[in-house]
Coordinates of C-alpha atoms in Angstrom, one line a residue:
M1 CA -0.1 -0.1 0.0
A2 CA 1.4 3.3 -0.9
N3 CA 1.6 6.3 1.6
T4 CA -1.6 8.0 2.0
Y5 CA -2.5 11.7 2.1
P6 CA -5.7 13.2 3.2
L7 CA -5.8 15.5 0.4
F8 CA -5.6 14.3 -3.1
C9 CA -5.4 17.0 -5.9
M10 CA -5.5 16.7 -9.4
G11 CA -4.8 18.7 -12.4
N12 CA -2.5 20.3 -15.2
P13 CA 1.2 20.8 -13.7
L14 CA 2.4 24.0 -15.7
L15 CA 5.4 26.3 -15.6
D16 CA 4.2 29.7 -15.4
I17 CA 6.4 32.2 -18.0
Q18 CA 5.6 35.3 -16.3
V19 CA 6.3 39.0 -17.6
K20 CA 4.7 42.6 -17.3
A21 CA 2.7 42.8 -20.6
S22 CA 2.0 46.1 -22.5
K23 CA -1.4 46.8 -24.2
D24 CA 0.5 46.3 -27.4
L25 CA 1.6 42.8 -26.8
L26 CA -2.1 41.9 -25.6
N27 CA -3.5 43.4 -28.7
K28 CA -0.8 41.6 -30.9
Y29 CA -2.3 38.2 -29.7
S30 CA -5.9 39.3 -29.4
L31 CA -5.8 38.8 -25.6
K32 CA -8.1 40.4 -23.1
S33 CA -6.3 41.8 -19.9
N34 CA -8.2 39.5 -17.4
D35 CA -8.6 35.9 -19.0
A36 CA -7.5 32.7 -19.3
I37 CA -7.5 30.6 -22.5
L38 CA -5.8 27.5 -24.0
A39 CA -3.3 28.4 -26.6
E40 CA -4.1 28.2 -30.4
E41 CA -1.3 28.3 -33.2
T42 CA -1.7 32.0 -33.3
H43 CA -0.2 32.1 -30.0
F44 CA 2.7 29.9 -30.3
S45 CA 5.3 32.7 -31.1
L46 CA 4.2 34.6 -28.0
Y47 CA 6.2 32.2 -25.8
E48 CA 9.2 32.5 -28.0
E49 CA 8.8 36.3 -27.3
I50 CA 8.2 36.7 -23.9
V51 CA 11.3 34.5 -22.7
K52 CA 13.5 37.0 -24.1
Y53 CA 12.2 39.8 -21.8
D54 CA 14.3 40.9 -19.1
D55 CA 11.9 40.9 -16.5
V56 CA 10.8 37.2 -17.3
V57 CA 10.2 35.1 -14.2
Y58 CA 9.6 31.5 -14.1
V59 CA 6.9 30.3 -11.5
A60 CA 5.7 26.7 -10.7
G61 CA 1.8 26.9 -11.8
G62 CA -1.0 24.8 -12.7
A63 CA -4.0 26.0 -10.8
S64 CA -4.8 22.8 -8.8
Q65 CA -0.7 22.7 -8.0
N66 CA -1.1 26.1 -6.7
T67 CA -3.7 25.1 -4.5
A68 CA -2.3 22.0 -3.4
R69 CA 1.0 23.9 -2.4
G70 CA -1.1 26.4 -0.4
A71 CA -3.0 24.0 1.3
Q72 CA 0.3 21.9 2.3
R73 CA 1.8 24.9 3.7
L74 CA -1.1 25.2 6.2
L75 CA -1.3 21.4 7.0
P76 CA 0.9 18.8 8.7
P77 CA 3.7 17.4 6.5
R78 CA 2.6 14.9 3.9
S79 CA -1.0 15.8 4.0
V80 CA -1.4 16.5 0.3
V81 CA -0.4 14.9 -2.8
Y82 CA -0.7 16.2 -6.3
V83 CA -1.2 14.2 -9.5
G84 CA -0.8 15.5 -13.2
A85 CA 1.3 14.5 -16.3
T86 CA 4.7 16.2 -17.4
G87 CA 7.5 15.7 -19.8
D88 CA 10.8 14.6 -18.8
D89 CA 12.7 18.0 -18.9
E90 CA 14.1 20.8 -17.2
F91 CA 10.5 22.4 -16.9
R92 CA 9.5 19.5 -14.9
D93 CA 12.5 19.5 -12.6
K94 CA 11.6 23.3 -11.8
L95 CA 8.1 22.2 -10.8
V96 CA 9.3 19.4 -8.6
Q97 CA 11.7 21.8 -6.8
A98 CA 9.1 24.4 -6.3
A99 CA 6.6 21.7 -4.9
Q100 CA 9.4 20.3 -2.6
A101 CA 10.0 23.9 -1.4
D102 CA 6.3 23.9 -0.1
G103 CA 6.4 20.5 1.1
L104 CA 4.1 19.2 -1.4
T105 CA 4.3 15.8 -2.6
T106 CA 4.0 15.2 -6.5
E107 CA 3.1 12.1 -8.1
Y108 CA 3.4 13.2 -11.6
V109 CA 3.0 10.8 -14.7
T110 CA 5.9 11.4 -17.0
I111 CA 4.9 11.1 -20.5
P112 CA 7.3 9.6 -22.9
G113 CA 8.3 10.6 -26.5
G114 CA 9.9 14.0 -26.1
I115 CA 6.5 15.9 -25.2
P116 CA 7.4 18.9 -23.1
T117 CA 6.0 19.8 -19.9
G118 CA 3.3 22.3 -20.2
T119 CA 3.6 26.1 -20.0
C120 CA 1.7 29.3 -19.1
A121 CA 2.3 32.6 -20.4
A122 CA 1.2 34.6 -17.4
L123 CA 1.0 38.3 -19.0
I124 CA 0.6 40.9 -16.1
S125 CA -0.7 44.2 -16.6
G126 CA -1.7 46.3 -13.4
H127 CA -3.7 43.9 -11.2
D128 CA -4.9 41.9 -14.3
R129 CA -3.5 38.7 -15.4
S130 CA -3.9 37.0 -18.9
L131 CA -3.1 33.6 -18.9
V132 CA -2.3 31.7 -22.2
T133 CA -1.7 27.7 -21.3
K134 CA -0.1 25.3 -23.9
L135 CA -0.9 22.0 -22.1
S136 CA 1.6 19.7 -24.0
A137 CA 2.3 16.8 -21.7
A138 CA -0.4 17.8 -19.4
E139 CA -3.1 16.8 -21.6
K140 CA -1.9 13.4 -22.2
L141 CA -2.9 12.1 -18.8
T142 CA -5.8 9.6 -19.1
V143 CA -8.2 7.3 -16.9
E144 CA -5.9 4.6 -17.6
H145 CA -3.1 6.1 -15.9
L146 CA -5.4 6.6 -12.7
K147 CA -6.6 3.1 -12.9
A148 CA -3.0 1.8 -12.1
D149 CA -2.5 0.4 -8.7
H150 CA -0.1 3.2 -7.4
Y151 CA -2.7 6.0 -8.3
Q152 CA -5.7 3.8 -7.0
D153 CA -4.0 3.5 -3.7
L154 CA -3.7 7.4 -3.5
I155 CA -7.2 8.1 -4.6
K156 CA -8.6 5.4 -2.1
G157 CA -6.2 6.9 0.5
A158 CA -7.7 10.2 0.6
Q159 CA -10.6 11.9 2.2
V160 CA -10.8 15.3 0.4
Y161 CA -10.4 15.7 -3.5
Y162 CA -9.7 18.9 -5.3
V163 CA -9.8 19.1 -9.1
E164 CA -9.5 22.3 -11.3
G165 CA -11.9 22.7 -14.0
Y166 CA -9.2 23.0 -16.8
F167 CA -8.8 19.4 -16.3
L168 CA -12.2 18.8 -17.9
T169 CA -10.5 19.7 -21.0
V170 CA -8.0 16.7 -20.5
T171 CA -9.9 13.7 -19.0
P172 CA -13.4 14.1 -17.7
D173 CA -13.6 10.3 -17.4
G174 CA -10.6 10.4 -15.1
I175 CA -12.4 13.0 -13.1
L176 CA -15.4 11.0 -12.8
E177 CA -13.3 7.9 -11.7
V178 CA -12.1 9.7 -8.6
A179 CA -15.6 11.4 -8.0
K180 CA -17.6 8.2 -8.2
H181 CA -15.1 6.8 -5.5
A182 CA -15.5 9.7 -3.4
A183 CA -19.4 9.9 -3.6
A184 CA -19.6 6.0 -3.1
N185 CA -17.5 6.6 0.2
N186 CA -19.1 9.8 1.5
K187 CA -15.9 11.7 0.9
I188 CA -15.7 15.4 0.1
F189 CA -15.1 15.9 -3.9
T190 CA -14.8 19.6 -5.0
M191 CA -13.8 21.6 -8.1
N192 CA -13.1 25.0 -9.2
F193 CA -14.5 26.3 -12.3
S194 CA -11.2 27.8 -13.2
A195 CA -12.2 30.1 -16.0
P196 CA -15.4 31.3 -18.0
F197 CA -14.3 29.3 -20.9
I198 CA -15.0 25.9 -19.0
P199 CA -18.4 26.5 -18.1
Q200 CA -19.0 28.2 -21.6
F201 CA -17.5 25.7 -23.9
F202 CA -17.3 22.5 -21.8
T203 CA -20.8 22.6 -20.6
K204 CA -21.6 19.1 -21.4
V205 CA -18.8 17.5 -19.6
L206 CA -19.0 19.9 -16.6
D207 CA -22.8 19.0 -16.2
E208 CA -21.8 15.2 -16.0
V209 CA -19.5 16.1 -13.3
L210 CA -21.6 18.6 -11.2
P211 CA -23.9 15.7 -9.7
Y212 CA -20.7 14.5 -7.9
L213 CA -19.6 17.8 -6.6
D214 CA -19.7 18.7 -2.9
I215 CA -18.4 22.1 -2.9
V216 CA -18.1 24.2 -6.2
F217 CA -15.6 27.1 -6.3
G218 CA -15.6 29.7 -8.9
N219 CA -15.5 33.6 -9.2
E220 CA -18.2 36.1 -10.6
G221 CA -17.1 35.9 -14.3
E222 CA -17.2 32.2 -14.2
A223 CA -20.6 32.3 -12.4
E224 CA -21.9 34.7 -15.3
A225 CA -20.4 32.2 -18.0
F226 CA -22.4 29.2 -16.1
A227 CA -25.7 31.1 -16.0
T228 CA -25.4 32.2 -19.6
A229 CA -24.2 28.7 -20.8
H230 CA -27.3 27.3 -18.9
N231 CA -29.7 30.0 -20.0
L232 CA -30.6 31.4 -16.5
P233 CA -32.9 34.5 -16.6
N234 CA -30.2 37.1 -15.2
P235 CA -26.5 36.0 -15.7
K236 CA -25.2 38.9 -13.6
D237 CA -27.1 37.7 -10.6
I238 CA -24.4 35.9 -8.9
K239 CA -26.4 34.7 -5.9
A240 CA -29.2 33.4 -8.1
T241 CA -26.6 31.3 -10.0
A242 CA -25.0 30.1 -6.8
I243 CA -28.5 28.9 -5.7
Y244 CA -29.1 27.3 -8.6
I245 CA -25.9 25.2 -8.9
A246 CA -26.4 24.1 -5.1
K247 CA -29.9 23.0 -5.9
L248 CA -28.8 20.7 -8.7
P249 CA -29.2 16.9 -8.2
K250 CA -26.5 15.1 -6.5
V251 CA -25.4 11.5 -6.1
N252 CA -24.2 11.4 -2.7
T253 CA -27.1 12.8 -0.8
Q254 CA -25.4 12.5 2.5
R255 CA -23.8 15.8 2.0
E256 CA -25.5 19.1 0.9
R257 CA -23.7 21.0 -1.9
L258 CA -22.1 24.3 -1.2
V259 CA -21.2 26.8 -3.8
V260 CA -18.5 29.3 -3.0
F261 CA -17.9 32.4 -5.2
T262 CA -15.3 35.0 -4.8
Q263 CA -15.9 38.4 -6.2
G264 CA -12.5 40.3 -6.3
V265 CA -12.8 43.1 -3.8
N266 CA -16.5 42.4 -2.9
N267 CA -17.9 39.7 -0.5
T268 CA -17.4 35.9 -0.9
I269 CA -20.7 34.4 -1.1
V270 CA -21.6 30.7 0.0
A271 CA -24.8 29.4 -1.2
K272 CA -26.8 26.2 0.1
P273 CA -29.4 23.9 -1.5
D274 CA -32.0 25.6 1.0
G275 CA -31.7 29.0 -0.9
S276 CA -29.7 30.5 1.8
V277 CA -26.7 32.7 1.0
Q278 CA -24.1 34.0 3.3
E279 CA -21.6 36.9 2.6
F280 CA -18.1 37.3 4.1
P281 CA -15.8 40.2 3.1
I282 CA -12.4 40.2 2.0
I283 CA -9.4 41.3 4.1
T284 CA -8.8 44.8 2.9
I285 CA -5.5 45.9 1.4
A286 CA -3.7 48.8 0.2
E287 CA -3.5 49.2 -3.4
A288 CA 0.3 49.8 -3.0
D289 CA 0.9 46.3 -1.3
I290 CA -0.7 44.5 -4.0
V291 CA 2.1 43.0 -6.2
D292 CA 0.5 40.6 -8.4
C293 CA -3.0 38.7 -8.4
N294 CA -2.2 35.6 -10.3
G295 CA -2.9 32.6 -8.3
A296 CA -5.3 34.5 -5.8
G297 CA -8.4 32.2 -6.6
D298 CA -6.1 29.2 -6.3
A299 CA -4.7 30.5 -2.9
F300 CA -8.4 31.1 -1.5
C301 CA -9.3 27.3 -2.4
G302 CA -6.0 26.2 -0.7
G303 CA -6.9 28.2 2.6
F304 CA -10.5 26.8 2.3
I305 CA -9.7 23.0 1.8
A306 CA -7.0 23.1 4.4
K307 CA -9.5 24.0 7.0
L308 CA -11.7 21.2 5.6
V309 CA -8.9 18.6 5.8
Q310 CA -8.4 19.6 9.3
N311 CA -12.2 19.3 10.2
K312 CA -14.8 17.8 7.6
D313 CA -17.6 20.0 9.9
V314 CA -15.8 23.1 10.1
D315 CA -17.7 26.4 10.3
I316 CA -18.0 27.7 6.6
G317 CA -17.0 31.2 8.0
V318 CA -13.8 29.9 9.4
A319 CA -13.0 28.1 5.8
V320 CA -13.7 31.0 4.0
N321 CA -11.7 33.6 6.2
K322 CA -8.5 31.1 5.8
G323 CA -9.2 31.2 2.2
H324 CA -9.0 35.0 2.2
Y325 CA -6.1 35.0 4.5
L326 CA -4.1 32.8 2.0
A327 CA -5.1 34.9 -1.1
N328 CA -4.2 38.1 0.7
Q329 CA -0.8 36.8 1.2
V330 CA -0.4 35.6 -2.3
I331 CA -1.1 38.7 -4.0
Q332 CA 1.6 40.4 -2.2
Q333 CA 4.0 38.0 -4.1
V334 CA 5.4 37.7 -7.6
G335 CA 3.1 34.9 -9.2
P336 CA 1.2 32.2 -7.4
A337 CA 4.1 31.9 -4.5
Y338 CA 3.7 31.7 -0.9
P339 CA 5.7 33.8 1.5
A340 CA 8.0 32.1 3.9
A341 CA 6.3 32.5 7.1
L342 CA 2.4 31.9 7.4
N343 CA -0.3 32.0 10.0
L344 CA -1.2 28.4 10.7
D345 CA -4.2 29.0 12.9

């Protein structure tokens, strides 16, 4: 039997290539200042261009891996394991080093054949970030990899699961493999919508996974995209969308679904199936102290889930507040990185 970890995270491991981006650069590649997309052929030269910038910074990324690193920083050693696919190259080595620095255990599936580890161009302009992802090896992970004994042991040994929405573009079957185990064993399965394009363009596969979700994370833009894709009457009514999702059918009826939507500087909301909505104010921060908002949402989930791992029946306000705390710490760093000292309470 493999070592077991209470929190199992799964997603696309990526190396972020981060630069400060001008409006001209964004316009050149038809990019929005605050968005997340998958790279198309027209974006490939972007990567070659930005690695030549004097201010280029390489940061271990991948949404779920960011969350996993944050949660591990708040939990006892060997509490979190992260699974995803990489190439066998120097970028993979950089990801391993960054994960180890935060105490995170990685169990990467290594894809043969010279396929490179995935990368993400993180273009920072003011407090906005435009993410352009080239999945490469990350998109080669399959449900068959997860059915191997080693990964089955990791899945069965966990009590809480976190998956990024981006992973719906890679292996919906792999997500369902884990989600069905969680539901059958009354464990907690969570997912982050991750970006507006997930509910917008991957509506069908998202709807297939939703019945297994105990906690749904997202932000106001993703909530609006979900509402539009599902023809809800007022896509900008974030609370109504959260309640709608909370009330959707659920496989594991022993747990009620929670829907948690962050809204930037505005209150985070938590909706329940009974139609109730709680609001929680963020931690205020001076404009001058904000360095980079890349990874803030991932960090929020890391703080929230760490409290969930410590106590499955944790007060929702306590979990949200820890999420706010970790997000507040991350936006004072360059990239989705965590400071050396964190409050573990």
